[in-house]
Coordinates of C-alpha atoms in Angstrom, one line a residue:
K1 CA -71.1 -39.4 -33.4
E2 CA -68.5 -40.5 -30.9
A3 CA -65.7 -39.9 -33.4
A4 CA -67.1 -36.4 -34.0
E5 CA -67.2 -35.7 -30.3
A6 CA -63.7 -37.0 -29.8
K7 CA -62.5 -34.8 -32.7
A8 CA -64.2 -31.8 -31.2
A9 CA -62.7 -32.5 -27.7
K10 CA -59.3 -32.8 -29.2
E11 CA -59.6 -29.6 -31.1
Q12 CA -60.9 -27.9 -28.0
A13 CA -57.9 -29.2 -26.0
E14 CA -55.5 -28.0 -28.7
K15 CA -57.2 -24.6 -28.7
E16 CA -56.9 -24.3 -24.9
A17 CA -53.3 -25.4 -25.0
A18 CA -52.5 -22.9 -27.7
E19 CA -54.2 -20.1 -25.7
A20 CA -52.3 -21.1 -22.6
K21 CA -49.1 -21.1 -24.5
A22 CA -49.9 -17.7 -26.0
A23 CA -50.8 -16.4 -22.5
K24 CA -47.5 -17.7 -21.1
E25 CA -45.5 -16.1 -23.9
Q26 CA -47.3 -12.8 -23.4
A27 CA -46.7 -12.9 -19.7
E28 CA -43.0 -13.6 -20.3
K29 CA -42.8 -10.8 -22.8
E30 CA -44.4 -8.3 -20.4
A31 CA -42.1 -9.5 -17.6
A32 CA -39.1 -9.0 -19.9
E33 CA -40.3 -5.5 -21.0
A34 CA -40.9 -4.6 -17.3
K35 CA -37.4 -5.8 -16.4
A36 CA -35.8 -3.9 -19.3
K37 CA -37.7 -0.8 -18.3
A38 CA -36.6 -1.1 -14.7
E39 CA -33.0 -1.6 -15.7
A40 CA -33.1 1.5 -18.0
A41 CA -34.7 3.5 -15.3
A42 CA -31.9 2.4 -12.9
K43 CA -29.3 3.5 -15.4
K44 CA -30.9 6.9 -15.7
K45 CA -31.3 7.3 -12.0
P46 CA -28.7 9.7 -10.6
A47 CA -26.0 8.1 -8.4
T48 CA -26.6 8.8 -4.7
T49 CA -23.5 7.3 -3.1
K50 CA -19.9 8.5 -3.4
E51 CA -18.8 5.2 -4.8
A52 CA -21.6 5.2 -7.5
K53 CA -20.5 8.8 -8.4
K54 CA -16.9 7.6 -8.8
Q55 CA -18.0 4.8 -11.1
E56 CA -20.0 7.2 -13.2
E57 CA -17.1 9.5 -13.4
L58 CA -14.7 6.7 -14.4
E59 CA -17.0 5.6 -17.2
R60 CA -17.1 9.2 -18.5
V61 CA -13.3 9.5 -18.4
K62 CA -12.9 6.2 -20.2
E63 CA -15.1 7.4 -23.1
R64 CA -12.8 10.4 -23.5
A65 CA -9.7 8.2 -24.3
K66 CA -10.5 8.8 -28.0
T67 CA -9.8 12.6 -27.5
I68 CA -6.2 11.9 -26.3
D69 CA -3.3 11.8 -28.8
F70 CA -1.7 8.5 -27.9
K71 CA 0.6 8.7 -30.9
V72 CA 2.6 11.3 -29.0
L73 CA 1.8 10.0 -25.5
G74 CA 2.6 6.4 -26.3
V75 CA 0.7 3.3 -25.4
A76 CA 1.7 1.1 -22.4
S77 CA 3.4 -2.1 -23.4
T78 CA 1.1 -5.1 -23.3
T79 CA 1.5 -8.8 -23.7
E80 CA -0.1 -12.1 -22.5
L81 CA 1.1 -14.8 -20.2
K82 CA 2.4 -17.7 -22.2
E83 CA 1.5 -20.3 -19.5
K84 CA -0.3 -20.6 -16.2
V85 CA 1.3 -18.8 -13.3
E86 CA 1.1 -20.1 -9.8
K87 CA 0.8 -17.9 -6.7
G88 CA 4.2 -16.7 -5.6
A89 CA 5.8 -17.3 -9.0
T90 CA 9.2 -15.5 -9.5
T91 CA 9.4 -16.0 -13.2
L92 CA 6.7 -15.1 -15.8
E93 CA 6.8 -16.5 -19.4
V94 CA 5.2 -14.0 -21.7
A95 CA 4.3 -13.9 -25.3
D96 CA 6.6 -11.0 -26.1
A97 CA 8.8 -9.2 -23.5
D98 CA 10.7 -7.0 -26.0
A99 CA 8.7 -3.8 -25.3
F100 CA 9.1 -4.1 -21.6
E101 CA 11.9 -2.5 -19.6
E102 CA 14.7 -4.6 -18.1
Q103 CA 13.0 -4.0 -14.7
G104 CA 9.7 -2.5 -13.9
S105 CA 6.1 -3.1 -12.8
A106 CA 2.9 -4.1 -14.4
S107 CA -0.6 -5.3 -13.8
I108 CA -1.8 -8.8 -14.6
T109 CA -5.5 -8.8 -15.4
D110 CA -8.0 -11.6 -16.0
A111 CA -11.7 -12.0 -15.4
K112 CA -11.2 -12.0 -11.6
G113 CA -9.4 -8.6 -11.5
S114 CA -5.9 -7.2 -11.5
T115 CA -2.8 -7.6 -9.4
M116 CA 0.3 -5.4 -9.5
I117 CA 3.6 -7.2 -9.9
A118 CA 7.2 -6.1 -10.3
W119 CA 10.3 -7.7 -11.9
T120 CA 14.0 -7.1 -11.8
G121 CA 15.3 -8.7 -15.0
K122 CA 14.5 -10.4 -18.3
D123 CA 15.7 -13.6 -20.0
G124 CA 14.3 -13.7 -23.5
N125 CA 10.6 -13.7 -23.1
A126 CA 10.7 -14.4 -19.4
L127 CA 10.5 -11.7 -16.7
T128 CA 12.7 -12.7 -13.8
G129 CA 12.9 -11.7 -10.2
V130 CA 9.1 -11.3 -10.1
S131 CA 7.3 -10.4 -6.9
G132 CA 3.6 -9.7 -6.2
V133 CA 1.9 -12.7 -7.8
T134 CA -0.8 -13.2 -5.1
R135 CA -2.9 -15.8 -6.9
V136 CA -3.1 -18.2 -9.8
F137 CA -3.4 -16.6 -13.3
A138 CA -4.2 -18.7 -16.4
A139 CA -2.3 -18.5 -19.6
A140 CA -3.5 -15.6 -21.8
A141 CA -4.0 -13.2 -18.8
T142 CA -3.0 -9.7 -19.9
L143 CA 0.2 -8.1 -18.6
R144 CA 0.3 -4.3 -19.0
A145 CA 3.1 -2.0 -18.0
K146 CA 2.0 0.1 -15.0
D147 CA 3.9 2.4 -12.7
D148 CA 2.7 3.6 -9.3
L149 CA 1.5 7.0 -10.5
Q150 CA 0.7 8.1 -7.0
V151 CA 4.4 8.7 -6.5
I152 CA 3.8 11.8 -8.6
K153 CA 2.7 14.6 -6.2
G154 CA -0.8 15.8 -7.2
I155 CA -1.9 12.3 -8.2
G156 CA -4.0 10.6 -5.5
P157 CA -5.8 7.2 -5.7
F158 CA -8.8 8.4 -7.6
I159 CA -6.8 10.5 -10.0
E160 CA -4.7 7.5 -10.8
Q161 CA -7.8 5.5 -11.4
K162 CA -9.0 8.2 -13.8
L163 CA -5.7 8.2 -15.7
N164 CA -5.7 4.4 -15.9
A165 CA -9.3 4.5 -17.2
L166 CA -8.0 6.9 -19.9
G167 CA -5.2 4.5 -20.8
I168 CA -2.4 6.3 -19.0
T169 CA -0.5 3.9 -16.7
T170 CA 3.2 4.7 -16.9
Y171 CA 5.7 7.5 -16.1
R172 CA 6.9 7.4 -19.7
Q173 CA 3.4 8.4 -21.0
I174 CA 3.2 11.3 -18.6
A175 CA 6.7 12.4 -19.4
N176 CA 5.7 12.5 -23.1
M177 CA 2.9 15.0 -22.5
T178 CA 3.1 18.2 -24.5
A179 CA 1.4 21.4 -23.2
K180 CA -1.5 20.5 -25.5
L181 CA -1.7 17.0 -24.0
E182 CA -1.5 18.3 -20.5
E183 CA -4.7 20.3 -21.2
E184 CA -6.4 17.4 -23.0
V185 CA -5.8 15.1 -20.1
N186 CA -6.8 17.8 -17.6
V187 CA -10.1 18.1 -19.3
A188 CA -10.6 14.4 -19.8
I189 CA -10.1 13.5 -16.1
E190 CA -12.3 16.5 -15.0
F191 CA -9.5 18.0 -13.0
F192 CA -9.2 21.6 -11.8
P193 CA -8.2 23.8 -14.8
G194 CA -4.4 23.9 -15.4
R195 CA -3.7 21.5 -12.5
V196 CA -1.7 18.9 -14.5
K197 CA 0.7 21.6 -15.6
R198 CA 0.8 23.4 -12.3
D199 CA 1.6 20.2 -10.4
Q200 CA 4.4 19.5 -12.8
W201 CA 3.5 16.0 -13.6
V202 CA 5.7 15.9 -16.7
A203 CA 8.8 17.1 -14.8
Q204 CA 8.2 14.7 -11.9
A205 CA 7.7 11.8 -14.3
K206 CA 10.9 12.7 -16.1
I207 CA 12.8 12.8 -12.9
L208 CA 11.4 9.4 -11.9
L209 CA 12.7 8.1 -15.3
G210 CA 16.2 9.5 -14.6
M211 CA 15.8 12.4 -17.1
D212 CA 16.8 16.0 -16.5
A213 CA 14.0 18.3 -15.3
K214 CA 13.5 21.2 -12.9
L215 CA 10.7 21.6 -10.3
D216 CA 9.0 24.6 -8.9
Q217 CA 9.0 23.8 -5.2
K218 CA 6.2 26.1 -4.3
A219 CA 3.9 24.5 -6.8
L220 CA 4.9 21.1 -5.5
E221 CA 4.1 22.1 -2.0
Q222 CA 0.6 23.1 -3.1
A223 CA 0.1 19.8 -4.8
E224 CA 1.2 18.0 -1.5
E225 CA -1.3 20.2 0.4
L226 CA -4.2 19.2 -1.8
E227 CA -3.2 15.5 -1.6
R228 CA -3.2 15.8 2.2
I229 CA -6.6 17.4 2.2
A230 CA -8.1 14.8 -0.1
K231 CA -7.2 12.1 2.4
K232 CA -9.4 13.9 5.0
A233 CA -12.6 13.4 2.9
E234 CA -13.4 10.3 5.0
K235 CA -13.9 12.5 8.0
I236 CA -16.6 14.5 6.3
D237 CA -20.3 13.6 6.7
F238 CA -21.3 13.3 3.0
A239 CA -24.5 11.5 4.1
T240 CA -25.7 15.0 5.1
L241 CA -23.8 17.0 2.6
G242 CA -24.7 14.9 -0.4
V243 CA -22.3 13.6 -3.0
A244 CA -21.3 15.3 -6.3
S245 CA -18.6 15.0 -8.9
A246 CA -16.5 17.4 -10.9
S247 CA -19.0 17.3 -13.8
E248 CA -21.6 19.0 -11.5
K249 CA -19.2 21.7 -10.3
D250 CA -20.5 25.1 -9.3
D251 CA -18.3 28.2 -9.2
L252 CA -17.8 28.1 -5.4
K253 CA -15.6 31.3 -5.7
A254 CA -18.9 33.2 -6.0
I255 CA -19.2 32.6 -2.2
K256 CA -17.5 35.4 -0.3
G257 CA -14.5 33.9 1.5
I258 CA -13.7 31.2 -1.1
G259 CA -10.8 32.0 -3.3
P260 CA -9.3 29.9 -6.1
F261 CA -7.1 27.7 -3.9
I262 CA -9.8 27.3 -1.2
E263 CA -12.1 26.1 -4.0
E264 CA -9.5 23.6 -5.0
K265 CA -9.2 22.4 -1.5
L266 CA -13.0 21.9 -1.3
N267 CA -13.0 20.1 -4.6
A268 CA -10.2 17.9 -3.3
L269 CA -12.5 16.9 -0.4
G270 CA -15.3 16.1 -2.8
I271 CA -17.3 19.3 -2.3
F272 CA -18.2 20.8 -5.7
T273 CA -21.7 22.3 -5.5
F274 CA -23.6 25.1 -3.8
R275 CA -26.1 22.5 -2.6
Q276 CA -23.4 20.6 -0.7
V277 CA -22.1 23.7 0.9
G278 CA -25.6 24.8 1.7
N279 CA -26.2 21.5 3.5
M280 CA -23.5 22.1 6.0
T281 CA -24.5 21.9 9.7
P282 CA -22.4 23.7 12.3
E283 CA -20.6 20.3 13.0
I284 CA -19.8 19.9 9.3
E285 CA -18.7 23.5 9.0
E286 CA -16.1 22.7 11.7
E287 CA -15.1 19.4 10.0
V288 CA -14.5 21.2 6.7
N289 CA -12.7 24.1 8.4
V290 CA -10.3 21.7 9.9
A291 CA -10.0 19.5 6.8
I292 CA -9.0 22.4 4.5
E293 CA -6.7 23.8 7.1
F294 CA -8.5 27.1 7.2
F295 CA -8.4 29.8 9.9
P296 CA -10.5 28.5 12.9
G297 CA -14.2 29.3 12.6
R298 CA -13.8 31.0 9.2
V299 CA -16.3 28.8 7.3
K300 CA -19.0 29.6 9.9
R301 CA -18.1 33.3 10.2
D302 CA -18.2 33.9 6.5
E303 CA -21.6 32.2 6.3
W304 CA -20.7 29.9 3.5
A305 CA -23.8 27.7 4.1
R306 CA -26.2 30.7 3.9
Q307 CA -24.6 32.1 0.8
A308 CA -24.6 28.7 -0.9
R309 CA -28.3 28.2 -0.2
E310 CA -29.0 31.5 -1.8
F311 CA -27.0 30.6 -4.9
A312 CA -28.6 27.1 -5.1
N313 CA -32.1 28.6 -5.0
E314 CA -31.2 31.0 -7.8
S315 CA -30.0 28.2 -10.1

């Protein structure tokens, strides 16, 4: 009898342990499902900050790299560090320096991020006269040829980020653009139609490479103006306006008083939609008026906000 009771008690204990284990596994499964669901919802949730919008845009641009003809454009030279590099190093031993110019600039990238460096000479597979190594990099860190594309008028910080995301990092690649590639790149980086061609990126890149090219000074001045305006975005109250990206762009020219170049100026500031224009307060109207270098009081006088709200309500 005692043996039978002991056996029954053991079986009961084993049963309870099994049930407890199953309950724990079920709870863990439900928690994992809830976490996955929350993460999926977070991914689908529209970005609400300017920085989040930028990251979304960069991801979209990166996906479009496959639409670009890199056989014509060329691919930026890439190699790896052959050995560990210390902060302040003036020589870099790389796996293969053949494809790199005698002097130039590049980015060194590892898991911690990227740093821009420059060099003034080569000795076999060593880059010499190096400057810009601001921290330690382990062997096998990636070295990719990279020019300062912001030297080209019409390319600001975020446009350069978009080009880099697309795989375009050098003057040589831009100089290799055909008319077709100019349009492909224009579309891929969600730029104002025809802007790459109008801002003469190809001609500017060729000049930077010491090649012969002519520039249309008037178009260049427009590019400089848009760059200047883009820098004033930090003075605009986007917390009130709301943030948007080029992919959400409305035809702001539908608003009386906004022509093609004024629309470009607004886009340069980060204003793309009727909803944003409709959210303008009198203070923001003045901020925008000043930022786009428009005739004093014109934004308010032309009632952009009222018109924009009407268009937004129709859509």
